[in-house]
Coordinates of C-alpha atoms in Angstrom, one line a residue:
M1 CA -59.9 22.2 15.6
A2 CA -56.9 22.1 13.1
A3 CA -54.1 23.3 14.3
N4 CA -52.4 26.5 12.8
P5 CA -49.7 26.8 10.7
G6 CA -47.7 28.4 12.8
E7 CA -48.3 25.5 15.6
I8 CA -47.5 22.9 12.8
A9 CA -44.2 25.1 11.1
K10 CA -42.9 24.6 15.0
R11 CA -43.5 21.3 15.0
L12 CA -41.9 20.4 12.0
F13 CA -38.9 22.4 12.1
E14 CA -37.6 21.2 15.8
G15 CA -38.9 17.4 14.8
V16 CA -37.7 17.4 11.1
M17 CA -36.1 20.5 9.0
G18 CA -33.6 21.5 12.1
P19 CA -32.5 17.9 13.2
L20 CA -31.8 16.7 9.3
V21 CA -29.7 20.1 8.6
L22 CA -27.6 19.8 12.1
G23 CA -27.8 16.3 12.5
G24 CA -29.5 14.1 15.2
A25 CA -33.3 12.6 15.5
L26 CA -35.4 12.8 13.4
R27 CA -39.0 13.6 15.6
P28 CA -42.2 13.4 13.3
G29 CA -45.2 13.1 15.3
H30 CA -49.2 13.4 14.2
A31 CA -49.3 13.1 10.1
I32 CA -49.5 16.7 8.7
G33 CA -51.5 16.0 5.6
A34 CA -51.0 17.6 2.0
R35 CA -53.9 20.7 3.1
A36 CA -51.8 21.9 5.6
A37 CA -48.4 21.2 4.1
L38 CA -49.5 23.6 1.2
A39 CA -50.4 26.1 3.1
L40 CA -47.0 26.3 5.1
G41 CA -44.7 29.2 4.1
G42 CA -47.4 32.3 4.5
D43 CA -47.8 34.5 7.1
G44 CA -47.2 33.5 10.4
T45 CA -45.6 30.4 10.0
M46 CA -42.4 31.6 11.6
D47 CA -43.9 33.4 14.4
G48 CA -43.4 30.5 17.0
L49 CA -39.8 29.1 15.5
D50 CA -36.8 29.1 18.2
A51 CA -34.6 31.9 17.0
S52 CA -31.7 29.7 18.6
L53 CA -32.4 26.6 16.5
F54 CA -33.3 28.8 13.1
D55 CA -29.8 31.1 13.2
R56 CA -27.9 27.8 13.9
V57 CA -30.1 26.0 11.3
Q58 CA -29.5 29.0 8.8
T59 CA -25.6 28.8 9.4
A60 CA -25.5 25.0 8.6
R61 CA -27.0 25.6 5.6
V62 CA -24.9 28.4 4.2
R63 CA -22.0 26.0 4.6
R64 CA -23.7 23.4 2.8
A65 CA -24.0 26.1 -0.3
R66 CA -20.6 26.8 0.6
M67 CA -19.3 23.4 -0.5
L68 CA -20.4 23.9 -3.9
T69 CA -20.5 28.2 -4.2
P70 CA -19.4 31.1 -2.5
V71 CA -22.3 32.4 -0.7
D72 CA -22.8 34.2 2.4
T73 CA -26.6 34.1 3.3
V74 CA -29.4 31.7 2.1
D75 CA -32.7 32.0 1.7
L76 CA -35.9 32.1 4.2
P77 CA -37.7 28.4 3.5
A78 CA -39.8 28.9 1.0
P79 CA -43.0 27.4 0.9
P80 CA -42.2 24.6 -1.1
E81 CA -39.6 23.6 1.1
W82 CA -41.6 23.5 3.9
A83 CA -43.9 21.4 1.8
M84 CA -41.3 19.1 1.2
A85 CA -40.5 18.7 4.3
A86 CA -43.8 18.3 5.9
A87 CA -44.1 15.3 3.0
L88 CA -40.9 14.0 4.3
H89 CA -42.0 14.3 7.5
D90 CA -45.2 12.2 6.1
V91 CA -43.4 10.1 4.9
L92 CA -41.2 9.0 7.9
Q93 CA -44.7 8.7 10.2
S94 CA -46.2 6.1 7.6
A95 CA -43.2 4.1 8.2
N96 CA -43.6 4.2 11.9
P97 CA -43.2 0.4 13.0
S98 CA -46.3 1.1 15.6
L99 CA -48.8 1.4 12.0
D100 CA -47.8 -2.0 11.5
A101 CA -51.1 -3.7 12.9
A102 CA -54.1 -4.9 11.4
L103 CA -56.1 -1.3 12.2
R104 CA -53.7 0.7 11.6
R105 CA -52.4 0.2 8.2
K106 CA -54.9 2.0 5.9
A107 CA -53.9 4.8 8.3
A108 CA -50.6 4.3 7.2
A109 CA -51.2 4.0 4.4
R110 CA -53.5 7.2 3.4
I111 CA -50.5 8.9 5.2
L112 CA -47.9 7.8 2.6
E113 CA -50.9 8.9 0.0
L114 CA -51.1 12.6 0.8
A115 CA -47.4 13.2 1.2
H116 CA -47.3 11.8 -2.7
Q117 CA -49.7 14.2 -3.1
T118 CA -48.2 17.1 -1.6
L119 CA -45.3 16.2 -3.5
E120 CA -47.1 16.0 -6.7
R121 CA -48.3 19.5 -5.9
V122 CA -44.7 21.0 -5.5
P123 CA -43.3 23.4 -8.5
P124 CA -40.1 22.4 -9.9
P125 CA -36.8 24.8 -8.9
A126 CA -36.9 28.6 -10.6
H127 CA -33.5 28.3 -11.7
A128 CA -30.4 27.4 -9.7
G129 CA -30.3 29.1 -6.7
D130 CA -33.6 27.5 -6.3
A131 CA -32.1 24.3 -6.3
L132 CA -29.1 24.8 -4.2
S133 CA -31.1 26.3 -1.7
R134 CA -33.8 23.2 -1.7
H135 CA -30.4 21.3 -1.3
T136 CA -29.2 23.2 1.6
W137 CA -32.1 21.4 3.4
F138 CA -32.6 18.2 1.7
A139 CA -28.6 17.3 1.3
R140 CA -29.0 14.3 3.9
V141 CA -32.5 13.2 3.2
L142 CA -30.9 10.0 2.1
D143 CA -28.6 9.4 5.4
V144 CA -31.8 9.0 7.1
A145 CA -32.1 5.7 9.1
R146 CA -33.9 4.0 12.7
E147 CA -31.9 2.6 15.2
D148 CA -33.2 -0.8 15.7
T149 CA -31.3 -2.1 18.7
S150 CA -31.6 -5.8 19.7
V151 CA -31.0 -6.5 23.4
S152 CA -30.6 -10.2 24.4
W153 CA -30.0 -11.7 27.8
W154 CA -30.2 -15.3 29.5
T155 CA -33.8 -15.9 29.4
G156 CA -35.0 -13.9 26.6
S157 CA -34.8 -11.4 24.2
R158 CA -37.0 -7.9 23.2
V159 CA -35.8 -5.9 19.7
F160 CA -36.6 -2.1 20.4
R161 CA -37.2 -0.2 16.8
G162 CA -36.6 3.2 16.7
V163 CA -36.7 3.8 20.7
P164 CA -34.0 3.4 23.5
P165 CA -34.5 0.2 25.3
P166 CA -35.4 0.6 29.1
G167 CA -32.1 0.8 31.5
R168 CA -33.2 -2.3 33.7
L169 CA -33.0 -4.5 31.0
K170 CA -29.1 -3.6 30.8
A171 CA -28.6 -3.7 33.9
W172 CA -26.0 -6.6 35.7
P173 CA -24.9 -7.0 32.2
N174 CA -22.1 -9.4 33.3
L175 CA -24.0 -11.7 35.4
R176 CA -27.7 -11.6 33.2
R177 CA -25.2 -12.3 30.2
V178 CA -26.9 -9.1 28.2
N179 CA -25.9 -8.3 24.6
V180 CA -26.7 -5.0 23.0
V181 CA -26.8 -5.0 19.5
T182 CA -27.9 -1.5 17.7
T183 CA -28.7 -1.4 13.6
P184 CA -29.1 1.3 11.9
R185 CA -31.7 0.9 9.2
P186 CA -32.4 3.0 6.3
L187 CA -35.6 4.2 5.5
L188 CA -36.3 1.7 2.4
E189 CA -34.9 -0.9 4.5
L190 CA -37.4 -0.9 7.4
E191 CA -38.6 -3.6 8.7
P192 CA -41.5 -4.6 9.2
L193 CA -43.3 -1.8 7.0
A194 CA -47.0 -1.2 7.4
V195 CA -46.9 0.3 3.7
D196 CA -45.7 -0.9 0.3
R197 CA -42.2 -1.1 -0.2
E198 CA -42.9 0.2 -3.6
K199 CA -44.9 3.2 -2.9
L200 CA -42.4 4.3 -0.5
A201 CA -39.7 4.0 -2.4
E202 CA -41.7 6.2 -5.5
A203 CA -42.7 8.9 -2.5
V204 CA -38.6 9.0 -2.0
T205 CA -37.7 9.2 -5.7
L206 CA -41.0 12.0 -6.3
L207 CA -39.1 14.3 -3.4
L208 CA -35.7 13.8 -4.6
A209 CA -37.3 14.7 -8.0
R210 CA -38.1 18.2 -6.7
T211 CA -34.7 18.6 -5.4
P212 CA -32.5 18.2 -8.1
L213 CA -29.0 19.1 -7.1
T214 CA -29.5 16.4 -4.1
D215 CA -30.7 13.9 -7.0
L216 CA -27.7 14.4 -8.8
A217 CA -25.3 14.7 -5.7
T218 CA -26.5 11.4 -4.2
C219 CA -26.7 9.3 -8.1
A220 CA -24.1 7.0 -6.8
R221 CA -26.6 5.4 -4.4
T222 CA -28.2 1.9 -4.0
A223 CA -31.9 2.9 -3.5
P224 CA -34.2 4.4 -5.2
P225 CA -31.7 4.3 -8.6
F226 CA -31.1 7.2 -9.9
A227 CA -32.8 8.1 -13.3
W228 CA -32.9 11.4 -15.0
S229 CA -35.8 13.3 -14.6
E230 CA -37.2 16.7 -16.1
G231 CA -36.1 18.3 -12.9
T232 CA -32.1 17.1 -13.4
L233 CA -32.5 17.9 -17.4
A234 CA -33.6 21.2 -16.7
L235 CA -31.2 21.5 -13.8
V236 CA -28.2 20.6 -15.9
G237 CA -29.9 22.3 -18.9
T238 CA -28.2 26.1 -17.6
R239 CA -24.8 26.9 -17.2
A240 CA -25.2 27.8 -14.0
G241 CA -27.5 24.3 -12.5
R242 CA -24.4 22.3 -14.8
T243 CA -21.6 23.8 -12.8
L244 CA -23.2 23.1 -9.6
A245 CA -23.7 19.5 -10.4
L246 CA -20.6 19.2 -11.9
R247 CA -19.1 20.3 -8.1
A248 CA -21.2 18.0 -6.6
L249 CA -20.5 15.0 -8.7
A250 CA -17.1 16.0 -8.1
R251 CA -17.5 14.8 -4.2
V252 CA -18.6 11.1 -5.0
A253 CA -16.2 8.9 -6.2
V254 CA -15.6 8.9 -9.6
T255 CA -16.5 5.1 -10.6
W256 CA -19.6 4.9 -8.7
V257 CA -20.7 8.5 -10.6
D258 CA -19.4 6.9 -14.0
V259 CA -21.6 4.0 -13.4
A260 CA -24.8 6.2 -11.9
L261 CA -24.8 8.3 -15.1
G262 CA -23.9 5.6 -17.7
R263 CA -26.8 3.8 -16.7
A264 CA -29.2 6.5 -16.7
T265 CA -28.6 8.1 -20.2
R266 CA -28.4 4.8 -21.4
E267 CA -31.6 4.6 -20.8
L268 CA -32.5 8.2 -21.3
L269 CA -31.4 7.5 -24.8
T270 CA -33.4 4.1 -25.7
H271 CA -36.3 6.1 -24.2
K272 CA -36.5 9.1 -24.9
R273 CA -33.5 10.3 -26.5
A274 CA -35.0 13.7 -28.0
T275 CA -34.6 15.1 -23.9
A276 CA -31.0 13.9 -23.4
A277 CA -29.3 16.6 -24.7
P278 CA -28.5 18.4 -21.1
A279 CA -26.9 15.0 -19.9
I280 CA -24.9 14.4 -22.7
A281 CA -23.5 17.7 -22.2
L282 CA -23.0 17.2 -18.6
L283 CA -21.2 14.2 -19.4
A284 CA -19.2 16.3 -21.8
E285 CA -17.7 18.6 -19.4
R286 CA -17.7 16.0 -17.0
T287 CA -15.3 13.7 -19.2
L288 CA -13.3 16.8 -20.4
A289 CA -12.8 18.0 -16.9
L290 CA -11.1 14.4 -15.7
A291 CA -9.1 14.3 -19.3
Q292 CA -7.5 17.6 -17.4
T293 CA -6.4 16.3 -14.4
A294 CA -6.3 12.2 -14.5
P295 CA -6.4 11.1 -18.4
G296 CA -6.6 7.2 -18.6
S297 CA -8.9 4.6 -19.9
L298 CA -12.0 4.7 -20.5
G299 CA -12.8 1.6 -19.3
G300 CA -14.2 0.2 -16.2
R301 CA -17.7 -1.4 -15.6
P302 CA -20.0 -1.7 -18.5
D303 CA -22.0 1.5 -17.3
G304 CA -19.3 3.3 -16.3
A305 CA -17.5 2.8 -19.4
F306 CA -20.8 4.1 -21.9
A307 CA -20.9 7.1 -19.5
R308 CA -17.1 7.8 -19.9
G309 CA -17.3 7.0 -23.9
L310 CA -20.4 9.0 -24.1
G311 CA -19.0 11.8 -22.4
A312 CA -15.5 11.3 -24.9
A313 CA -17.3 11.2 -28.0
A314 CA -19.4 14.6 -27.1
A315 CA -16.5 16.3 -25.8
L316 CA -14.5 15.3 -29.2
R317 CA -17.9 16.6 -31.5
M318 CA -16.9 19.8 -29.0
L319 CA -13.5 20.1 -29.6
R320 CA -13.4 19.9 -33.0
A321 CA -16.1 22.3 -33.9
E322 CA -15.2 25.2 -36.0
D323 CA -16.3 27.9 -33.1
S324 CA -14.6 26.1 -30.4
E325 CA -13.2 28.3 -27.8
W326 CA -10.7 26.1 -26.3
P327 CA -6.8 27.6 -26.9
E328 CA -5.5 25.6 -29.9
D329 CA -3.1 24.3 -27.9
E330 CA -5.1 22.7 -25.4
R331 CA -7.6 22.0 -27.9
R332 CA -5.1 19.4 -29.6
R333 CA -3.9 18.0 -26.3
L334 CA -7.1 17.2 -25.1
I335 CA -8.3 15.4 -29.1
R336 CA -5.0 13.5 -28.4
V337 CA -5.9 12.5 -24.9
L338 CA -9.4 11.6 -25.7
E339 CA -8.9 9.9 -28.5
S340 CA -6.1 7.6 -26.8
A341 CA -8.9 6.4 -24.4
A342 CA -11.6 6.2 -26.5
R343 CA -10.3 3.1 -28.5
T344 CA -13.2 0.8 -26.9
D345 CA -16.4 -1.0 -27.9
A346 CA -18.0 1.0 -25.3
V347 CA -17.3 4.6 -26.7
R348 CA -18.1 3.2 -30.1
E349 CA -21.8 1.9 -28.8
A350 CA -21.7 5.8 -26.6
A351 CA -20.5 7.5 -30.3
A352 CA -23.1 5.4 -32.3
M353 CA -25.9 6.7 -29.9
L354 CA -24.6 10.0 -29.8
E355 CA -25.2 10.0 -33.2
G356 CA -28.5 8.6 -33.4
A357 CA -29.3 11.3 -30.9
S358 CA -28.3 14.4 -33.3

């Protein structure tokens, strides 16, 4: 007999959603699957949730939202957010080291496949507020890591993956020459792994695509590398979404954001030029903001220089437009700043690509 949505929701909220927002150990359990995941959020879903835990999670979500915009409340979890959390639960479960066995790897692959199917059926955020709500749930998703503990002693050693070692192995540390080393391993760096690593990365990429504000806020990550998606372009294509994105990016080291956005935008202009306008607008506004507060060279790493150069070229076009709304003195000052800093090969390359995108 299948578990009812309330039972699944309680397990999911206490084991994954709550700890993901509040911090603490995530405890994925039996796989949820696409059908059950997509049924969450309806009548009865929240009936069995712990009221105290739910209140603490909502408070933490408000704090997260306030990092980007002044709000006093956040919405209850919507069906797409439940489905995304259930898919994350199953992604984590597919990476369970206990599934890395000859007779269990097919089960792990099936769990991951169902998580992918769930995410494919999650609609994009309807508006910037929806994107912000999803971000309050999944802002820390790339911080998820498994703690592996290696214990060695005078006669042997063992590795405990995701579970603490028993106390008896750590007893008499001096006499038995006990050495304990705990190593956090991010999801995409787990070993051993019962599923194909590329498919695991694809699932994480798809999850990020469904929460585009989180995708942009973590663009400086190592893996999976940031790339412009329909969701992120749609978000920064609106005034409210672009404002949220710029505020999120301002919380990340400028250099690494430049590199990530430069690489992704160069790729976009090369292969999907017609869709690049929102990305260029974001770079232009970001470059203008930096020119106002920290004018200087547009050099640096090649991709970073390209991002700043493309932003400068687009910003100069905005400032020189006849319908520019900038005050005249400030407009002239910013033009001088950008022209002075823009005498590099990267800027000339970016300007040429910008002309081609027009």
